[in-house]
Tab-separated table of C-alpha atoms in Angstrom:
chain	number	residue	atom	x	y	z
A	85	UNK	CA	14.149	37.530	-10.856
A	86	UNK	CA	14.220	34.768	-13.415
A	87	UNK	CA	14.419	31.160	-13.266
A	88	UNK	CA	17.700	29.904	-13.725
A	89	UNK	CA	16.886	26.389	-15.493
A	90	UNK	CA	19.857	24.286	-15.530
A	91	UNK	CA	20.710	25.571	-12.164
A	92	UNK	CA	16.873	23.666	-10.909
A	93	UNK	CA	17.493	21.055	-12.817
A	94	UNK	CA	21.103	20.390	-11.222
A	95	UNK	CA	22.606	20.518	-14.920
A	96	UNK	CA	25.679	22.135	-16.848
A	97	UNK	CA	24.751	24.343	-19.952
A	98	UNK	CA	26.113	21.603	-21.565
A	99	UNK	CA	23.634	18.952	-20.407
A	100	UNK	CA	22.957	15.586	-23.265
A	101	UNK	CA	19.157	15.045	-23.856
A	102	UNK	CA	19.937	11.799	-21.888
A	103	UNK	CA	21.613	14.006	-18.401
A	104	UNK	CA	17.958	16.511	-18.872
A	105	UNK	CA	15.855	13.084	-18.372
A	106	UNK	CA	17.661	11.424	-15.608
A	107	UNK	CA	17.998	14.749	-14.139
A	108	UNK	CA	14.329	15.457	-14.458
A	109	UNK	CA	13.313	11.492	-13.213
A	110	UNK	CA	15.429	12.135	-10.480
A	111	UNK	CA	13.869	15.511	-8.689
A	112	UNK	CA	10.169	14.382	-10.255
A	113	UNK	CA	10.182	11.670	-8.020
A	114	UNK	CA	10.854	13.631	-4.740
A	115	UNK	CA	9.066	16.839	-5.859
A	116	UNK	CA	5.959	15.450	-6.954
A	117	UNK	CA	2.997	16.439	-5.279
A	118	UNK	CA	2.134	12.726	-4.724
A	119	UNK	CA	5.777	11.351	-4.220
A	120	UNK	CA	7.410	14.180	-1.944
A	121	UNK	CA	8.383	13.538	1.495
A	122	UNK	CA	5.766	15.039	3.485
A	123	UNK	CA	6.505	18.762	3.500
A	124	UNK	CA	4.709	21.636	2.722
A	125	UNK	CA	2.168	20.678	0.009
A	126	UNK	CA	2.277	24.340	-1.830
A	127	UNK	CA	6.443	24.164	-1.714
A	128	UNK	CA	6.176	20.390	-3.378
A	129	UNK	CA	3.724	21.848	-5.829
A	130	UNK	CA	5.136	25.297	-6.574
A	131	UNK	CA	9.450	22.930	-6.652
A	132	UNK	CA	7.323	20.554	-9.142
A	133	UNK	CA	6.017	23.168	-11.400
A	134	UNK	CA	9.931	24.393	-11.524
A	135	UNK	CA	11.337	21.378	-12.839
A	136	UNK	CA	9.068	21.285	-15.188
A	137	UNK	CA	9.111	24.311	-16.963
A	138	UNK	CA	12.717	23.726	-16.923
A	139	UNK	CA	12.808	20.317	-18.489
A	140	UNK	CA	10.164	21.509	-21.011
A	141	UNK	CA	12.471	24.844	-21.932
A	142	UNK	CA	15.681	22.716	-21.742
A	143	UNK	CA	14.515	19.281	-23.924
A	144	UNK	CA	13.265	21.831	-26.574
A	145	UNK	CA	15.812	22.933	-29.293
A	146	UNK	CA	14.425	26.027	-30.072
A	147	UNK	CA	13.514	27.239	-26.764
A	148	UNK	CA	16.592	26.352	-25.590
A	149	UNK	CA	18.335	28.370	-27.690
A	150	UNK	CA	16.577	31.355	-27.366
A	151	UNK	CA	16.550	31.279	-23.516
A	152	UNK	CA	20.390	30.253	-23.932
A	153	UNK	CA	20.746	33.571	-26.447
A	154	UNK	CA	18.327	36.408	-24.523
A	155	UNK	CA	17.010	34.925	-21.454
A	156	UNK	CA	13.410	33.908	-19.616
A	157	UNK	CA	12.198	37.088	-20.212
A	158	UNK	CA	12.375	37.255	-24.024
A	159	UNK	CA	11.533	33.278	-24.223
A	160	UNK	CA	8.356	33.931	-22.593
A	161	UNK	CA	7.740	37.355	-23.944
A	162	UNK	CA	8.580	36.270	-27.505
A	163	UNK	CA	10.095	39.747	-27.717
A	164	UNK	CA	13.443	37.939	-29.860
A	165	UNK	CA	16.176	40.764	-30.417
A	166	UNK	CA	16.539	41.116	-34.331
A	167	UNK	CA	19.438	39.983	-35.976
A	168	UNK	CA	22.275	42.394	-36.522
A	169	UNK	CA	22.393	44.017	-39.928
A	170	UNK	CA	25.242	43.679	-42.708
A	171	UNK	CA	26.495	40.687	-40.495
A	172	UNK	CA	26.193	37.273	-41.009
A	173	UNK	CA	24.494	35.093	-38.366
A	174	UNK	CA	26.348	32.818	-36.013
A	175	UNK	CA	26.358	29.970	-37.837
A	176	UNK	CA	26.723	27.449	-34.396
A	177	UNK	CA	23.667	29.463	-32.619
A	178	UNK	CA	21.697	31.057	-36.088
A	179	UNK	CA	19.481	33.550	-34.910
A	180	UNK	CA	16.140	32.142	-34.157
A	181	UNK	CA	12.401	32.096	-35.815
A	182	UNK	CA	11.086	35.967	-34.904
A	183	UNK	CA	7.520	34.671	-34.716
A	184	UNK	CA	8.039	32.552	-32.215
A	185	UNK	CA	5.486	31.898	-29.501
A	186	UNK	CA	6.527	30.476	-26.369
A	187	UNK	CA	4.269	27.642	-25.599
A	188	UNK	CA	4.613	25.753	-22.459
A	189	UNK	CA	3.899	22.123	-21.699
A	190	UNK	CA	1.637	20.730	-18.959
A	191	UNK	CA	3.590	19.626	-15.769
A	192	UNK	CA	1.606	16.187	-16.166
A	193	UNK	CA	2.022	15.937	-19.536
A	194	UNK	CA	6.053	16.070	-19.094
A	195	UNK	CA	5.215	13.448	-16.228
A	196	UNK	CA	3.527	10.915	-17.757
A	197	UNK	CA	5.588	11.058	-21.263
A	198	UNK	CA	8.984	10.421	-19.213
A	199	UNK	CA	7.422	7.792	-16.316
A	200	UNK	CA	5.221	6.096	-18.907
A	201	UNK	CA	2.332	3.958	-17.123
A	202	UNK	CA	3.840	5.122	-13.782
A	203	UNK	CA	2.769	8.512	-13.696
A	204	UNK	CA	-0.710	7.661	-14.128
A	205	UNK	CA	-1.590	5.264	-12.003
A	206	UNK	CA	-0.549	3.339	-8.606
A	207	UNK	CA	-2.065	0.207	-10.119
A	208	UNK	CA	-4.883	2.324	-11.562
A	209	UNK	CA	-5.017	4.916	-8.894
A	210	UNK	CA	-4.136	7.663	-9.477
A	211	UNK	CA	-6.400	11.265	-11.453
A	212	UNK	CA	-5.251	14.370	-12.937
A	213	UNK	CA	-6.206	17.110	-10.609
A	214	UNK	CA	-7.851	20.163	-11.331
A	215	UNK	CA	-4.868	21.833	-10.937
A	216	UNK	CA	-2.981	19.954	-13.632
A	217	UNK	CA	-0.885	18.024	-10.981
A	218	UNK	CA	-2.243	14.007	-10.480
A	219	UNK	CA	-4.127	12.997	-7.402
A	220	UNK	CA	-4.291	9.421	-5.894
A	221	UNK	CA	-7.620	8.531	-5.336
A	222	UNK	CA	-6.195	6.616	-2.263
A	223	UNK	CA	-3.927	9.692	-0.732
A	224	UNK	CA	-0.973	7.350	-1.331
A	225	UNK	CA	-2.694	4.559	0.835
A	226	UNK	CA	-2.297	1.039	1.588
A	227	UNK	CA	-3.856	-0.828	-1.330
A	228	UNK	CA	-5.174	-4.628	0.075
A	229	UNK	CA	-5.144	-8.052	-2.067
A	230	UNK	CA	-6.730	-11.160	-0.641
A	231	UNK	CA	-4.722	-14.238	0.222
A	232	UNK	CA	-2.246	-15.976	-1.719
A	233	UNK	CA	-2.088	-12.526	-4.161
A	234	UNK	CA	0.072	-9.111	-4.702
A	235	UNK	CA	-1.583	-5.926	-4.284
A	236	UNK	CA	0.550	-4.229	-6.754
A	237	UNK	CA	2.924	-5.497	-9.472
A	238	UNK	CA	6.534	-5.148	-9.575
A	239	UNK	CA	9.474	-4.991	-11.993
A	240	UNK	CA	9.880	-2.357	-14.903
A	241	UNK	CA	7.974	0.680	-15.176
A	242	UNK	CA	5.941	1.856	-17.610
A	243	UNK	CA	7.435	3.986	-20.787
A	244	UNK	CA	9.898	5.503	-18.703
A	245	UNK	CA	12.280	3.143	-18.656
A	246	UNK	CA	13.005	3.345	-15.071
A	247	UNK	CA	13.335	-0.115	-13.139
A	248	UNK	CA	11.693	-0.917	-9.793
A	249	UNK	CA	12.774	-2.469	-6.808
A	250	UNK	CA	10.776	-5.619	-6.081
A	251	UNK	CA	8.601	-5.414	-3.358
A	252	UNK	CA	9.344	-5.866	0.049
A	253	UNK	CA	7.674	-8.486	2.533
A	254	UNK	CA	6.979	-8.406	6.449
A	255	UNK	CA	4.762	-10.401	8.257
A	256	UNK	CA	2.627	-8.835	10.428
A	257	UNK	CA	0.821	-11.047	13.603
A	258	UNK	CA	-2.550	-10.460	14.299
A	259	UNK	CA	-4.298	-12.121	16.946
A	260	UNK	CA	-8.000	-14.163	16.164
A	261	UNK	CA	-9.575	-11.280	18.027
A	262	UNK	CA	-8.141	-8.820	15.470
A	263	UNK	CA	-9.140	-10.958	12.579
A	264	UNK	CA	-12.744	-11.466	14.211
A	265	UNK	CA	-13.729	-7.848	14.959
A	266	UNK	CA	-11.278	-5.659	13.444
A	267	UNK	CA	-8.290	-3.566	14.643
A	268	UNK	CA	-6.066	-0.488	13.271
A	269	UNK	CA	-2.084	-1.635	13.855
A	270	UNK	CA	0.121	1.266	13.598
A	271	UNK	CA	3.581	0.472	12.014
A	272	UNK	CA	6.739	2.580	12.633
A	273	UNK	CA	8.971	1.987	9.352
A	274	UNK	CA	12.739	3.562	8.694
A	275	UNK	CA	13.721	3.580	4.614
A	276	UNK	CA	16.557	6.196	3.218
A	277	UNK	CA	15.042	8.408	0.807
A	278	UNK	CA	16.367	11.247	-1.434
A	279	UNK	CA	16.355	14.710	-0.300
A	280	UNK	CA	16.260	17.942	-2.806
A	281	UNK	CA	20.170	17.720	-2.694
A	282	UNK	CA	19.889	14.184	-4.291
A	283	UNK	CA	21.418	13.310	-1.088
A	284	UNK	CA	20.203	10.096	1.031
A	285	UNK	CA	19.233	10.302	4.327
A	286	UNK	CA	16.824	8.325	7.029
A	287	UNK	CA	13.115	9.359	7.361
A	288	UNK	CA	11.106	7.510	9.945
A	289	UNK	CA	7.249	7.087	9.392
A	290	UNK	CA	4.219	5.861	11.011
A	291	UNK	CA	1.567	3.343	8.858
A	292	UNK	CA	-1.374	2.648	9.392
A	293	UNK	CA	-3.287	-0.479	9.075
A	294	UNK	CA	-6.659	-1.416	9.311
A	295	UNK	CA	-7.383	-4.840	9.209
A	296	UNK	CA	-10.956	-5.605	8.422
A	297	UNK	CA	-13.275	-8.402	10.160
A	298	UNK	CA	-12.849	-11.740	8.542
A	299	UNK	CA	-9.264	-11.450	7.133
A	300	UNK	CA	-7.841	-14.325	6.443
A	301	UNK	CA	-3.357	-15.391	6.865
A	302	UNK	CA	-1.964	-14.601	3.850
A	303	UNK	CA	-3.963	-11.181	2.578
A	304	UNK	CA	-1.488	-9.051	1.716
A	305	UNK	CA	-1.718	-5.040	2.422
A	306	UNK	CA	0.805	-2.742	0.099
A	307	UNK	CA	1.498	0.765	0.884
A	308	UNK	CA	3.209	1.947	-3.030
A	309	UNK	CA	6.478	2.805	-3.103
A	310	UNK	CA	7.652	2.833	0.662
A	311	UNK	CA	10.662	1.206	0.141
A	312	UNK	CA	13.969	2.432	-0.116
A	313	UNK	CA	15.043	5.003	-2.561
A	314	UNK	CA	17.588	5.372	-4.704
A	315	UNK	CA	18.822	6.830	-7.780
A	316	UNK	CA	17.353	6.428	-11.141
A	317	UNK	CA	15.497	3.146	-9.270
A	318	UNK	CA	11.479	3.582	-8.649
A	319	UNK	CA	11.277	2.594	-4.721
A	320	UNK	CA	9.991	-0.909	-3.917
A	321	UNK	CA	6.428	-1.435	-2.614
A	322	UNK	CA	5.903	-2.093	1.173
A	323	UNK	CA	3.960	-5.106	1.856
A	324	UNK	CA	2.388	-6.759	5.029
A	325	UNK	CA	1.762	-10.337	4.667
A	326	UNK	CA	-1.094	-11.135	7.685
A	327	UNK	CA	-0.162	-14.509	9.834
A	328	UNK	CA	-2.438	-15.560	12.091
A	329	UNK	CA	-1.976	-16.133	16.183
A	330	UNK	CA	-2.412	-19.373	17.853
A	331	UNK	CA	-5.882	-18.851	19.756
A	332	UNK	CA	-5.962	-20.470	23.179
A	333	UNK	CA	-9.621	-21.501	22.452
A	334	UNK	CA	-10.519	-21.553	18.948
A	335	UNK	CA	-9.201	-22.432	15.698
A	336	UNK	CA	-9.680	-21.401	12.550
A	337	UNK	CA	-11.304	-23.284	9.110
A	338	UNK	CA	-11.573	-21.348	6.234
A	339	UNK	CA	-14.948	-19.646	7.715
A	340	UNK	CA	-15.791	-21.432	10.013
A	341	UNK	CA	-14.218	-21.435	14.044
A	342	UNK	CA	-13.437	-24.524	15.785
A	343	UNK	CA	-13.301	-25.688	19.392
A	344	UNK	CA	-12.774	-29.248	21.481
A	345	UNK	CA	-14.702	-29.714	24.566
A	346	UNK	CA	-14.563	-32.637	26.843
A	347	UNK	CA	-17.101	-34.033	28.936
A	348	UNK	CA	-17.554	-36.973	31.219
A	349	UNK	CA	-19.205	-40.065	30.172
A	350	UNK	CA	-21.585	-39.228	33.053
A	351	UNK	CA	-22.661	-35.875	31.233
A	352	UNK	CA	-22.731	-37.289	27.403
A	353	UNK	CA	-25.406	-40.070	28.978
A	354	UNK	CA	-27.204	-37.523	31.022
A	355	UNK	CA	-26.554	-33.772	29.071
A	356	UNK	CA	-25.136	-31.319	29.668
A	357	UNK	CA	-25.079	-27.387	29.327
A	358	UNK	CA	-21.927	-25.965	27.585
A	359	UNK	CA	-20.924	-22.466	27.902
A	360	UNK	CA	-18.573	-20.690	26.306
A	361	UNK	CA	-17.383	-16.716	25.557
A	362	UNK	CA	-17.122	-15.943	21.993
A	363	UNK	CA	-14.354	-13.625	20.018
A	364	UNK	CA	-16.204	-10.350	21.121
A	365	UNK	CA	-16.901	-11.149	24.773
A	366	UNK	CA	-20.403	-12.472	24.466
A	367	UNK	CA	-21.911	-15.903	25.977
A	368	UNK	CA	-23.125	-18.709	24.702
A	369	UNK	CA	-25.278	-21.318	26.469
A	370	UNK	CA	-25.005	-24.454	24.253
A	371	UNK	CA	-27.659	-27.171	25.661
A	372	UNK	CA	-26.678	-30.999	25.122
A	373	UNK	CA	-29.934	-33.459	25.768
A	374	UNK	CA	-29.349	-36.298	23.623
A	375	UNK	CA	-26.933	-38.930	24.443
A	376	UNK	CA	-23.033	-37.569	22.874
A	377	UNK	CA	-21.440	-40.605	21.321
A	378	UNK	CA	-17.040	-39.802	21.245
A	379	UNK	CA	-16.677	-37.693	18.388
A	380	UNK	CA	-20.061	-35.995	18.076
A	381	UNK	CA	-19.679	-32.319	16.495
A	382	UNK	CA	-22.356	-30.061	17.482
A	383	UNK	CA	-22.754	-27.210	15.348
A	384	UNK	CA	-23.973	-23.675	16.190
A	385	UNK	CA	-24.634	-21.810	13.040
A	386	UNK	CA	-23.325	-18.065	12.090
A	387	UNK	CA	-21.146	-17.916	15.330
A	388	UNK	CA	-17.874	-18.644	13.405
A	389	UNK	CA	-15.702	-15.845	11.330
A	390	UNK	CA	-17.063	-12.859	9.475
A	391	UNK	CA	-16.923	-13.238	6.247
A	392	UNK	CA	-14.623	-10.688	5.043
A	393	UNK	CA	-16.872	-9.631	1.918
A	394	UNK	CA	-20.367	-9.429	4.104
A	395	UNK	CA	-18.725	-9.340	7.440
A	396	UNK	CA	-22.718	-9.720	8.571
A	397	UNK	CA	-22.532	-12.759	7.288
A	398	UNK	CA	-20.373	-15.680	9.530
A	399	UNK	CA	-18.905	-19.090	9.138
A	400	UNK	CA	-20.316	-21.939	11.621
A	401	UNK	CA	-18.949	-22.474	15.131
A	402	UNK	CA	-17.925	-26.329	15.074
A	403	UNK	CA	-17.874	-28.144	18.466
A	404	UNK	CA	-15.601	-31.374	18.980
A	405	UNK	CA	-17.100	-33.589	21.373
A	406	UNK	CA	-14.217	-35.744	23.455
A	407	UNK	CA	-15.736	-38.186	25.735
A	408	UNK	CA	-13.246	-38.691	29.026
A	409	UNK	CA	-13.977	-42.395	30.096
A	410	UNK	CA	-13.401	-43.194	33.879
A	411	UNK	CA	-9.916	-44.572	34.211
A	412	UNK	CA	-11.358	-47.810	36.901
A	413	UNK	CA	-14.634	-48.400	38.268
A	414	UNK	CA	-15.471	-50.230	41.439
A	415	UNK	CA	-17.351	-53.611	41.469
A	416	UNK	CA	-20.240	-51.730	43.174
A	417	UNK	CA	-19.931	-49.018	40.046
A	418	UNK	CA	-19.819	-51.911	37.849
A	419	UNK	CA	-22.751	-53.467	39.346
A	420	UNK	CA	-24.788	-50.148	38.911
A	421	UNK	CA	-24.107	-49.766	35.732
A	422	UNK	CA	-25.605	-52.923	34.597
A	423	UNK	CA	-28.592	-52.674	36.710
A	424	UNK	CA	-29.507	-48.758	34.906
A	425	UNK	CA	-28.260	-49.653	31.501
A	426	UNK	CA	-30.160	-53.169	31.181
A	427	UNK	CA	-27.569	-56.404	31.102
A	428	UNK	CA	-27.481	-58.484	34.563
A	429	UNK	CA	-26.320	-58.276	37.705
């Protein structure tokens, strides 16, 4: 049984260029292999490939007519019924070229021409498949942008004409032990999409994250085109904006991890051994011997933050020496005192 165009594309026979495009936009963007909703990955392809051997027969004059005269089978056979003789030719529908070929257009070819820059890359990320349909290089993943940028631009698409939503922004907490070593977050998100129907309705889904060692508040992570959908409108990007924790212990310096520590005037004369547990649940014995003046820093090199482009590589761990002075001494204290540290009795 043959295809029945305008009934795939959702169209009357009567269809403007203008209702084959939106109509085409419209189903593209849920059938294609790389946009559709999730379900069977041979039906998306196989749906895809309809609509677009419909919008190719349906946007061309001539095979439109002749499938509109005799049908898919004589379009694609290029078997065309000769004219009748002694009788003039219907002069609204003339009787088409008999040497016609019937020609058909490559799905992604169709794609691309209509969506313009969008239909051939997610910011430069997406390839034409084997199998004529494109692949994203990323499987529709998250794409990440360090602080203070976008991952993926926004506004108009490409040649298509189609506008798109402005992204969409969510912060997303991470502790300093996520930032330090690493963690996967798993976020459950609800957007309206469009169904085959055209009609909207609610799909729930479950991101992923991974956040890397050494990422720093304000590195944003986009997942393209999660947002809501809607008619004739290119869905918004989905972006996580990371914002750091307060840390009981530590704080955070660019690269570098810092930390105050008070001792006793009795243990910045005499030393004193600091220990402390690190990000990742290691020790470290930090040795004072000389005498700690209020304000001393004591550095301990490549014990700070990864460094989130050579994670093996760390910031400094910087530690702020406060001095607690005893609040009132006894005369006898007093008298000490002067007798250890030199002045008289």
């Amino acid at each position: 049984m043959g295809f029945d165009y305008y009934n795939i594309l959702k169209v009357n026979r009567n269809a403007s260029e203008e209702d084959l495009r939106k109509a085409y936009r419209r189903l593209a963007m849920i059938w294609h292999p790389d946009k559709n909703l999730g379900t069977n990955k041979n039906e998306a392809e196989a749906k895809f490939k309809q609509i677009s051997e419909a919008y190719d027969v349906l946007s061309d004059p001539q095979k439109r007519q002749i499938y509109d005269l005799y049908g898919e089978e004589a379009l694609k056979s290029g078997q065309v019924p000769p004219p009748p003789r002694g009788g003039p030719h219907n002069i609204r529908n003339p009787h088409p070229n008999p040497t016609f070929q019937f020609n058909p257009r490559d799905a992604d070819d169709i794609y691309a021409e209509l969506f313009g820059s969008e239909s051939n890359s997610s910011n430069g990320r997406s390839r034409k498949g084997r199998d004529g349909f494109f692949r994203s290089t990323t499987n529709r993943g998250p794409v990440f942008s360090g602080a203070g940028s976008s991952g993926t631009g926004s506004g108009s698409g490409g040649g298509g004409g189609l506008r798109k939503a402005a992204p969409v922004e969510n912060a997303l907490l991470c502790s300093l032990e996520d930032l330090y070593k690493g963690a996967k977050k798993k976020m459950k998100i609800s957007r309206t999409v469009l169904d085959a129907s055209g009609t909207l309705r609610t799909l729930e889904e479950i991101l992923t994250i991974e956040i890397k060692p050494g990422w720093k508040k304000g590195t944003k992570v986009t997942f393209p085109e999660k947002g809501n959908q809607e008619p004739d409108i290119i869905p918004a990007d989905l972006v996580f904006v990371i914002e750091e924790k307060p840390h009981h212990v530590y704080a955070r310096d660019g690269n570098d991890l810092t930390v105050n520590q008070e001792i006793s005037l009795l243990e910045a004369l005499t030393g004193k051994t600091l220990e402390m547990t690190t990000l990742d649940g290691r020790n470290l014995i930090i040795p004072l011997t000389d005498t700690v003046k209020p304000g001393h820093e004591v550095v301990v090199p490549n014990e700070g933050m990864p460094i989130s482009k050579d994670p093996r590589k760390k910031g400094n761990l910087r530690i702020k020496i406060d001095v607690k002075y005893p609040t009132r001494l006894t005369e006898a204290q007093k008298s000490d005192l002067r007798r250890v540290l030199g002045g008289s009795s």
